[in-house]
mmCIF file of C-alpha atoms in Angstrom:
data_model
loop_
_atom_site.group_PDB
_atom_site.id
_atom_site.type_symbol
_atom_site.label_atom_id
_atom_site.label_comp_id
_atom_site.label_asym_id
_atom_site.label_seq_id
_atom_site.Cartn_x
_atom_site.Cartn_y
_atom_site.Cartn_z
ATOM 1 C CA MET A 2 3.339 0.910 98.491
ATOM 2 C CA LYS A 3 4.063 -2.350 96.703
ATOM 3 C CA THR A 4 0.565 -2.269 95.187
ATOM 4 C CA MET A 5 1.134 1.248 93.797
ATOM 5 C CA LYS A 6 4.381 0.188 92.154
ATOM 6 C CA THR A 7 2.585 -2.750 90.562
ATOM 7 C CA ARG A 8 -0.150 -0.484 89.292
ATOM 8 C CA ALA A 9 2.425 1.943 87.887
ATOM 9 C CA LYS A 10 4.187 -0.861 86.067
ATOM 10 C CA ASN A 11 0.909 -2.134 84.663
ATOM 11 C CA GLY A 12 -0.025 1.384 83.554
ATOM 12 C CA MET A 13 3.325 1.861 81.850
ATOM 13 C CA GLY A 14 2.965 -1.514 80.151
ATOM 14 C CA PHE A 15 -0.527 -0.675 78.963
ATOM 15 C CA ALA A 16 0.644 2.736 77.703
ATOM 16 C CA LEU A 17 3.466 1.043 75.864
ATOM 17 C CA LEU A 18 1.020 -1.359 74.255
ATOM 18 C CA VAL A 19 -1.192 1.564 73.215
ATOM 19 C CA LEU A 20 1.833 3.356 71.751
ATOM 20 C CA VAL A 21 2.828 0.239 69.799
ATOM 21 C CA ALA A 22 -0.746 -0.123 68.544
ATOM 22 C CA VAL A 23 -0.799 3.536 67.473
ATOM 23 C CA VAL A 24 2.543 3.195 65.661
ATOM 24 C CA LEU A 25 1.474 -0.005 63.924
ATOM 25 C CA GLY A 26 -1.889 1.514 63.028
ATOM 26 C CA SER A 27 -0.239 4.619 61.625
ATOM 27 C CA LEU A 28 2.186 2.480 59.664
ATOM 28 C CA ALA A 29 -0.691 0.418 58.291
ATOM 29 C CA ILE A 30 -2.619 3.543 57.298
ATOM 30 C CA TRP A 31 0.466 5.013 55.616
ATOM 31 C CA THR A 32 1.135 1.731 53.796
ATOM 32 C CA MET A 33 -2.457 1.365 52.648
ATOM 33 C CA ASN A 34 -2.452 4.967 51.406
ATOM 34 C CA SER A 35 0.719 4.170 49.492
ATOM 35 C CA VAL A 36 -0.923 1.087 47.974
ATOM 36 C CA LYS A 37 -3.985 3.175 47.142
ATOM 37 C CA THR A 38 -1.786 5.739 45.376
ATOM 38 C CA GLN A 39 -0.068 2.985 43.424
ATOM 39 C CA ALA A 40 -3.370 1.338 42.512
ATOM 40 C CA THR A 41 -4.730 4.698 41.357
ATOM 41 C CA SER A 42 -1.613 5.180 39.259
ATOM 42 C CA LEU A 43 -2.202 1.773 37.683
ATOM 43 C CA GLU A 44 -5.857 2.553 36.971
ATOM 44 C CA LYS A 45 -5.459 6.139 35.760
ATOM 45 C CA GLU A 46 -2.043 6.097 34.081
ATOM 46 C CA SER A 47 -0.182 2.830 33.489
ATOM 47 C CA VAL A 48 -3.003 0.596 32.243
ATOM 48 C CA PRO A 49 -4.589 3.320 30.042
ATOM 49 C CA THR A 50 -1.136 3.989 28.561
ATOM 50 C CA VAL A 51 -0.783 0.340 27.540
ATOM 51 C CA ALA A 52 -4.354 0.278 26.198
ATOM 52 C CA VAL A 53 -4.009 3.411 24.073
ATOM 53 C CA ALA A 54 -0.609 2.315 22.759
ATOM 54 C CA ASN A 55 -2.036 -1.053 21.737
ATOM 55 C CA ASN A 56 -4.988 0.672 20.058
ATOM 56 C CA VAL A 57 -2.592 2.852 18.082
ATOM 57 C CA GLU A 58 -0.502 -0.145 17.045
ATOM 58 C CA ARG A 59 -3.537 -2.230 16.029
ATOM 59 C CA SER A 60 -5.083 0.569 13.985
ATOM 60 C CA ALA A 61 -1.754 1.325 12.301
ATOM 61 C CA LEU A 62 -1.212 -2.321 11.349
ATOM 62 C CA LEU A 63 -4.720 -2.675 9.908
ATOM 63 C CA MET A 64 -4.367 0.610 8.043
ATOM 64 C CA MET A 65 -1.053 -0.421 6.495
ATOM 65 C CA TYR A 66 -2.447 -3.822 5.488
ATOM 66 C CA GLU A 67 -5.532 -2.390 3.764
ATOM 67 C CA ILE A 68 -3.744 0.474 1.988
ATOM 68 C CA ARG A 69 -1.002 -1.841 0.771
ATOM 69 C CA GLY A 70 -3.662 -4.227 -0.552
ATOM 70 C CA PHE A 71 -5.364 -1.350 -2.371
ATOM 71 C CA ALA A 72 -2.057 -0.336 -3.970
ATOM 72 C CA PHE A 73 -1.494 -3.920 -5.143
ATOM 73 C CA VAL A 74 -4.898 -4.785 -6.552
ATOM 74 C CA GLY A 75 -6.829 -1.494 -6.672
ATOM 75 C CA ASP A 76 -9.636 -2.859 -4.470
ATOM 76 C CA GLU A 77 -11.874 0.079 -3.479
ATOM 77 C CA ALA A 78 -13.225 -1.858 -0.475
ATOM 78 C CA MET A 79 -9.695 -2.179 0.925
ATOM 79 C CA LEU A 80 -9.147 1.547 0.426
ATOM 80 C CA LYS A 81 -12.321 2.373 2.375
ATOM 81 C CA ARG A 82 -11.314 0.048 5.218
ATOM 82 C CA GLY A 83 -7.819 1.525 5.230
ATOM 83 C CA GLN A 84 -9.214 5.064 5.438
ATOM 84 C CA ALA A 85 -11.493 3.976 8.295
ATOM 85 C CA ASN A 86 -8.476 2.529 10.123
ATOM 86 C CA LEU A 87 -6.615 5.792 9.503
ATOM 87 C CA ALA A 88 -9.465 7.745 11.115
ATOM 88 C CA GLU A 89 -9.418 5.358 14.107
ATOM 89 C CA LEU A 90 -5.650 5.755 14.394
ATOM 90 C CA LYS A 91 -5.961 9.539 14.525
ATOM 91 C CA ALA A 92 -8.660 9.236 17.213
ATOM 92 C CA HIS A 93 -6.469 6.927 19.324
ATOM 93 C CA LEU A 94 -3.533 9.315 18.985
ATOM 94 C CA ALA A 95 -5.749 12.183 20.126
ATOM 95 C CA ALA A 96 -6.656 10.072 23.180
ATOM 96 C CA ALA A 97 -2.963 9.378 23.796
ATOM 97 C CA THR A 98 -2.154 13.092 23.609
ATOM 98 C CA LYS A 99 -4.932 13.898 26.084
ATOM 99 C CA LEU A 100 -3.790 11.150 28.469
ATOM 100 C CA GLY A 101 -0.165 12.272 28.200
ATOM 101 C CA ALA A 102 -1.136 15.830 29.131
ATOM 102 C CA SER A 103 -3.017 14.656 32.227
ATOM 103 C CA SER A 104 0.090 13.790 34.250
ATOM 104 C CA ALA A 105 3.735 14.826 34.365
ATOM 105 C CA HIS A 106 4.520 11.135 34.806
ATOM 106 C CA LEU A 107 3.173 10.503 31.288
ATOM 107 C CA ALA A 108 5.356 13.049 29.509
ATOM 108 C CA ALA A 109 6.917 10.232 27.458
ATOM 109 C CA LEU A 110 3.465 9.260 26.188
ATOM 110 C CA ALA A 111 2.727 12.828 25.110
ATOM 111 C CA THR A 112 6.042 13.038 23.258
ATOM 112 C CA ALA A 113 5.491 9.696 21.530
ATOM 113 C CA ALA A 114 1.961 10.718 20.510
ATOM 114 C CA GLU A 115 3.217 13.969 18.989
ATOM 115 C CA LYS A 116 5.848 12.127 16.944
ATOM 116 C CA ALA A 117 3.323 9.516 15.822
ATOM 117 C CA GLU A 118 0.778 12.178 14.850
ATOM 118 C CA ALA A 119 3.329 13.900 12.623
ATOM 119 C CA LYS A 120 4.051 10.581 10.902
ATOM 120 C CA VAL A 121 0.353 9.808 10.505
ATOM 121 C CA LEU A 122 -0.225 13.149 8.757
ATOM 122 C CA GLU A 123 2.667 12.276 6.458
ATOM 123 C CA TYR A 124 1.132 8.844 5.842
ATOM 124 C CA GLU A 125 -2.241 10.424 5.089
ATOM 125 C CA LYS A 126 -0.651 12.543 2.355
ATOM 126 C CA LEU A 127 1.054 9.463 0.943
ATOM 127 C CA VAL A 128 -2.328 7.711 0.815
ATOM 128 C CA ALA A 129 -3.734 10.626 -1.188
ATOM 129 C CA ASP A 130 -0.774 10.405 -3.574
ATOM 130 C CA THR A 131 -1.286 6.652 -3.853
ATOM 131 C CA ILE A 132 -4.943 7.110 -4.779
ATOM 132 C CA ALA A 133 -4.020 9.671 -7.454
ATOM 133 C CA THR A 134 -1.363 7.340 -8.856
ATOM 134 C CA GLU A 135 -3.753 4.384 -8.953
ATOM 135 C CA VAL A 136 -6.315 6.515 -10.801
ATOM 136 C CA GLN A 137 -3.616 7.462 -13.296
ATOM 137 C CA LEU A 138 -2.571 3.830 -13.745
ATOM 138 C CA GLU A 139 -6.155 2.773 -14.365
ATOM 139 C CA LYS A 140 -6.530 5.542 -16.952
ATOM 140 C CA ILE A 141 -3.336 4.452 -18.693
ATOM 141 C CA ARG A 142 -4.482 0.833 -18.784
ATOM 142 C CA GLY A 143 -7.705 1.994 -20.406
ATOM 143 C CA GLU A 144 -5.749 3.918 -23.042
ATOM 144 C CA MET A 145 -3.584 0.859 -23.690
ATOM 145 C CA ASN A 146 -6.651 -1.318 -24.114
ATOM 146 C CA THR A 147 -8.222 1.149 -26.559
ATOM 147 C CA ALA A 148 -4.998 1.370 -28.580
ATOM 148 C CA ALA A 149 -4.658 -2.422 -28.635
ATOM 149 C CA GLN A 150 -8.217 -2.850 -29.881
ATOM 150 C CA GLY A 151 -7.656 -0.331 -32.689
ATOM 151 C CA PHE A 152 -4.374 -1.980 -33.572
ATOM 152 C CA MET A 153 -5.846 -5.470 -33.784
ATOM 153 C CA LYS A 154 -9.005 -4.396 -35.619
ATOM 154 C CA ASN A 155 -7.138 -2.638 -38.422
ATOM 155 C CA SER A 156 -4.526 -5.394 -38.618
ATOM 156 C CA ASN A 157 -7.193 -8.080 -38.914
ATOM 157 C CA ASP A 158 -9.130 -6.003 -41.435
ATOM 158 C CA TYR A 159 -6.009 -5.678 -43.573
ATOM 159 C CA LEU A 160 -5.337 -9.416 -43.278
ATOM 160 C CA ALA A 161 -8.929 -10.316 -44.138
ATOM 161 C CA ASP A 162 -8.768 -8.094 -47.232
ATOM 162 C CA GLN A 163 -5.533 -9.740 -48.368
ATOM 163 C CA ASN A 164 -6.906 -13.239 -47.771
ATOM 164 C CA THR A 165 -10.018 -12.420 -49.789
ATOM 165 C CA LYS A 166 -7.973 -11.039 -52.665
ATOM 166 C CA LEU A 167 -5.583 -13.992 -52.524
ATOM 167 C CA ALA A 168 -8.468 -16.418 -52.834
ATOM 168 C CA GLU A 169 -9.786 -14.451 -55.823
ATOM 169 C CA GLN A 170 -6.365 -14.455 -57.486
ATOM 170 C CA ILE A 171 -5.960 -18.184 -56.971
ATOM 171 C CA LYS A 172 -9.411 -18.766 -58.459
ATOM 172 C CA ALA A 173 -8.541 -16.555 -61.410
ATOM 173 C CA ALA A 174 -5.248 -18.394 -61.799
ATOM 174 C CA GLU A 175 -3.282 -15.183 -61.833
ATOM 175 C CA GLY A 176 0.467 -15.248 -62.318
ATOM 176 C CA THR A 177 3.049 -16.312 -59.770
ATOM 177 C CA VAL A 178 4.349 -12.780 -59.309
ATOM 178 C CA LYS A 179 0.979 -11.441 -58.164
ATOM 179 C CA LEU A 180 0.326 -14.429 -55.929
ATOM 180 C CA THR A 181 3.775 -14.144 -54.368
ATOM 181 C CA ASP A 182 3.214 -10.432 -53.717
ATOM 182 C CA ARG A 183 -0.142 -11.133 -52.069
ATOM 183 C CA VAL A 184 1.281 -13.906 -49.894
ATOM 184 C CA HIS A 185 4.140 -11.609 -48.883
ATOM 185 C CA LYS A 186 1.617 -9.032 -47.705
ATOM 186 C CA THR A 187 -0.207 -11.609 -45.580
ATOM 187 C CA VAL A 188 3.088 -12.755 -44.079
ATOM 188 C CA LEU A 189 4.052 -9.181 -43.202
ATOM 189 C CA ILE A 190 0.713 -8.332 -41.575
ATOM 190 C CA ASN A 191 0.803 -11.601 -39.626
ATOM 191 C CA ASP A 192 4.256 -10.587 -38.365
ATOM 192 C CA VAL A 193 2.763 -7.265 -37.282
ATOM 193 C CA ILE A 194 -0.099 -9.020 -35.492
ATOM 194 C CA ASP A 195 2.323 -11.407 -33.755
ATOM 195 C CA ALA A 196 4.506 -8.509 -32.608
ATOM 196 C CA GLY A 197 1.459 -6.636 -31.296
ATOM 197 C CA SER A 198 0.274 -9.706 -29.389
ATOM 198 C CA ALA A 199 3.767 -10.117 -27.941
ATOM 199 C CA VAL A 200 3.721 -6.504 -26.708
ATOM 200 C CA ARG A 201 0.406 -7.018 -24.926
ATOM 201 C CA LEU A 202 1.651 -10.247 -23.367
ATOM 202 C CA ILE A 203 4.799 -8.507 -22.114
ATOM 203 C CA ALA A 204 2.748 -5.641 -20.656
ATOM 204 C CA TRP A 205 0.418 -7.950 -18.745
ATOM 205 C CA LYS A 206 3.248 -10.225 -17.626
ATOM 206 C CA ALA A 207 5.167 -7.242 -16.256
ATOM 207 C CA GLN A 208 2.121 -6.055 -14.332
ATOM 208 C CA ALA A 209 1.267 -9.524 -13.040
ATOM 209 C CA GLN A 210 4.825 -10.042 -11.787
ATOM 210 C CA ARG A 211 5.139 -6.409 -10.703
ATOM 211 C CA ASN A 212 8.414 -6.174 -12.591
ATOM 212 C CA VAL A 213 8.666 -2.931 -14.541
ATOM 213 C CA GLN A 214 11.970 -4.005 -16.132
ATOM 214 C CA LEU A 215 10.106 -6.575 -18.211
ATOM 215 C CA LEU A 216 8.565 -3.728 -20.236
ATOM 216 C CA ASP A 217 11.947 -3.204 -21.908
ATOM 217 C CA GLU A 218 11.295 -6.460 -23.771
ATOM 218 C CA ALA A 219 8.558 -4.679 -25.726
ATOM 219 C CA LYS A 220 10.957 -2.305 -27.508
ATOM 220 C CA PRO A 221 12.174 -4.819 -30.140
ATOM 221 C CA GLN A 222 8.549 -5.732 -30.868
ATOM 222 C CA PHE A 223 7.659 -2.106 -31.575
ATOM 223 C CA ALA A 224 10.684 -1.902 -33.886
ATOM 224 C CA THR A 225 9.412 -4.988 -35.726
ATOM 225 C CA ILE A 226 5.954 -3.437 -36.104
ATOM 226 C CA THR A 227 7.366 -0.217 -37.522
ATOM 227 C CA SER A 228 9.682 -1.947 -39.991
ATOM 228 C CA LYS A 229 7.043 -4.407 -41.223
ATOM 229 C CA LEU A 230 4.484 -1.644 -41.677
ATOM 230 C CA ALA A 231 7.015 0.460 -43.561
ATOM 231 C CA GLU A 232 7.581 -2.443 -45.969
ATOM 232 C CA LEU A 233 3.829 -2.999 -46.322
ATOM 233 C CA ARG A 234 3.390 0.665 -47.120
ATOM 234 C CA THR A 235 5.733 0.409 -50.100
ATOM 235 C CA ILE A 236 3.887 -2.535 -51.664
ATOM 236 C CA SER A 237 0.288 -1.559 -50.833
ATOM 237 C CA VAL A 238 -1.530 0.541 -53.437
ATOM 238 C CA GLN A 239 -5.174 0.736 -52.437
ATOM 239 C CA LYS A 240 -6.181 3.674 -50.242
ATOM 240 C CA ILE A 241 -8.166 1.505 -47.822
ATOM 241 C CA ASN A 242 -5.078 -0.612 -47.162
ATOM 242 C CA LEU A 243 -2.824 2.441 -46.790
ATOM 243 C CA ASP A 244 -5.315 3.955 -44.325
ATOM 244 C CA GLN A 245 -5.325 0.709 -42.352
ATOM 245 C CA ILE A 246 -1.526 0.696 -42.224
ATOM 246 C CA ALA A 247 -1.509 4.312 -41.025
ATOM 247 C CA GLU A 248 -4.054 3.512 -38.318
ATOM 248 C CA ILE A 249 -2.121 0.423 -37.204
ATOM 249 C CA GLN A 250 1.041 2.522 -36.806
ATOM 250 C CA LYS A 251 -0.888 5.254 -34.987
ATOM 251 C CA GLN A 252 -2.330 2.798 -32.463
ATOM 252 C CA ALA A 253 1.056 1.111 -32.007
ATOM 253 C CA ASP A 254 2.607 4.509 -31.239
ATOM 254 C CA ALA A 255 -0.243 5.288 -28.822
ATOM 255 C CA TYR A 256 0.337 1.979 -27.008
ATOM 256 C CA ALA A 257 4.092 2.624 -26.830
ATOM 257 C CA SER A 258 3.499 6.106 -25.428
ATOM 258 C CA ALA A 259 1.069 4.722 -22.846
ATOM 259 C CA LEU A 260 3.650 2.115 -21.810
ATOM 260 C CA THR A 261 6.178 4.882 -21.172
ATOM 261 C CA VAL A 262 3.705 6.756 -18.974
ATOM 262 C CA LEU A 263 2.770 3.485 -17.270
ATOM 263 C CA THR A 264 6.419 2.868 -16.424
ATOM 264 C CA THR A 265 6.777 6.296 -14.803
ATOM 265 C CA ALA A 266 3.528 5.989 -12.837
ATOM 266 C CA TRP A 267 4.392 2.465 -11.795
ATOM 267 C CA GLN A 268 7.803 3.521 -10.491
ATOM 268 C CA LYS A 269 6.126 6.323 -8.554
ATOM 269 C CA SER A 270 3.665 3.810 -7.083
ATOM 270 C CA ALA A 271 6.536 1.561 -5.986
ATOM 271 C CA ALA A 272 8.356 4.510 -4.390
ATOM 272 C CA LEU A 273 5.171 5.524 -2.563
ATOM 273 C CA SER A 274 4.777 1.978 -1.272
ATOM 274 C CA THR A 275 8.319 2.013 0.145
ATOM 275 C CA THR A 276 7.834 5.410 1.792
ATOM 276 C CA ARG A 277 4.433 4.436 3.199
ATOM 277 C CA THR A 278 5.982 1.372 4.803
ATOM 278 C CA GLU A 279 8.790 3.425 6.357
ATOM 279 C CA VAL A 280 6.366 6.011 7.762
ATOM 280 C CA GLY A 281 3.991 3.327 9.011
ATOM 281 C CA MET A 282 6.833 1.513 10.763
ATOM 282 C CA ALA A 283 7.786 4.776 12.479
ATOM 283 C CA VAL A 284 4.233 5.033 13.869
ATOM 284 C CA LEU A 285 4.429 1.415 15.045
ATOM 285 C CA ALA A 286 7.798 2.051 16.699
ATOM 286 C CA GLU A 287 6.357 4.906 18.768
ATOM 287 C CA ALA A 288 3.345 2.777 19.721
ATOM 288 C CA ARG A 289 5.522 -0.149 20.778
ATOM 289 C CA ALA A 290 7.874 2.084 22.769
ATOM 290 C CA THR A 291 4.875 3.605 24.547
ATOM 291 C CA ALA A 292 3.368 0.176 25.253
ATOM 292 C CA LYS A 293 6.703 -0.978 26.684
ATOM 293 C CA PHE A 294 6.866 2.129 28.850
ATOM 294 C CA GLY A 295 3.362 1.405 30.150
ATOM 295 C CA LEU A 296 4.071 -2.281 30.766
ATOM 296 C CA ASP A 297 7.316 -1.494 32.588
ATOM 297 C CA ASP A 298 5.401 0.993 34.714
ATOM 298 C CA VAL A 299 2.705 -1.601 35.466
ATOM 299 C CA THR A 300 5.398 -4.082 36.534
ATOM 300 C CA ARG A 301 7.159 -1.507 38.729
ATOM 301 C CA VAL A 302 3.993 -0.245 40.410
ATOM 302 C CA SER A 303 2.620 -3.767 40.906
ATOM 303 C CA ALA A 304 5.879 -4.890 42.509
ATOM 304 C CA GLY A 305 5.786 -1.877 44.837
ATOM 305 C CA ALA A 306 2.166 -2.565 45.780
ATOM 306 C CA THR A 307 2.965 -6.236 46.450
ATOM 307 C CA ALA A 308 5.921 -5.304 48.647
ATOM 308 C CA SER A 309 3.759 -2.840 50.578
#
C-alpha cells in the first residue's frame, strides 16, 4: 500500500514536470513566433522604409544641387546630371508608393510618397521653365554682344575719320576755328565711347554679382550717349559721319532694349530659383519624416524583439 502511494506521488510529480515542460515549450514557441514576426516586419517594412526614404532624400539633394548650378552658370553637364537625378527621384518615389501599398502599417509612407510625388511634378515643371529662361537669357546676351560690337565699330570708325582729318588740317595749317571744331568732335565721340564702355562694364558687373539693381546705373550713361550724339549730329556734315552717328544711336538703343528684357528674364530666373528651393525642401521634408518614421519603427520593433 505504501509502495502504491509512493508510485502515485512519483507519477503526479512526473506529470507535473511534463506539464511545466509543455507550458514552457509553448511559451518559447509563442515567443519565437513573435520574434519571427517582428524580424519579418523589420526586413519587409521598417528597413525598406528607411532605405527608400534615404534614396529619395539623396536623389532630391543631388537634383537640387545640379539644377541650381545650371541656373547659376548655365552648365549643360549639370543640367543633364540634374535631370538624371530627377528621374532617379521619381523611380524611388514609385518604389515608396509600392512599398506603402503593401501593408496597412505603412500607410504613412504611402501618404508621404503621394505628397512628395506631387511636389516633384511641380519641380519638374519649374526645371522646364528654368531651361526656357536660361535659353532666353543666353539669346539676350548674344543680342547685347552684337549691339555692343556695332556700337563700338561705328564709334571707332567715326573717331578714326576725325583723327585723320585733324591730322590733315594740322598739316595744312588750317585756322583755329576748324581745328577747334574737329577737336570738339573727337572729344564728343570719345565721350560716347567711354559711356558705351561704362554700360558694358555695368552689365557684366551686375551679372557677375547677380545684382539686377546695378543695371539702373546704366541709365545715365545711355542719356550721355544720346545727348553727345545729338550734339555731334548738329556739327557733322558728311553723310558717312551722319550714317555712323545714326548707327551708333541705333545700336545703343538696341543694347538698352536688350538690358530691359534681360532684367525681366533675370528677375524671373531669380523667382524660379526661390520657388524651386521651396518645392525641393518640401520633398526633402517628406523624405526625412518618412525616414524618421522608419527609424522609430526599427527602434520599437528591435526593442520588442530584444525583450522577447
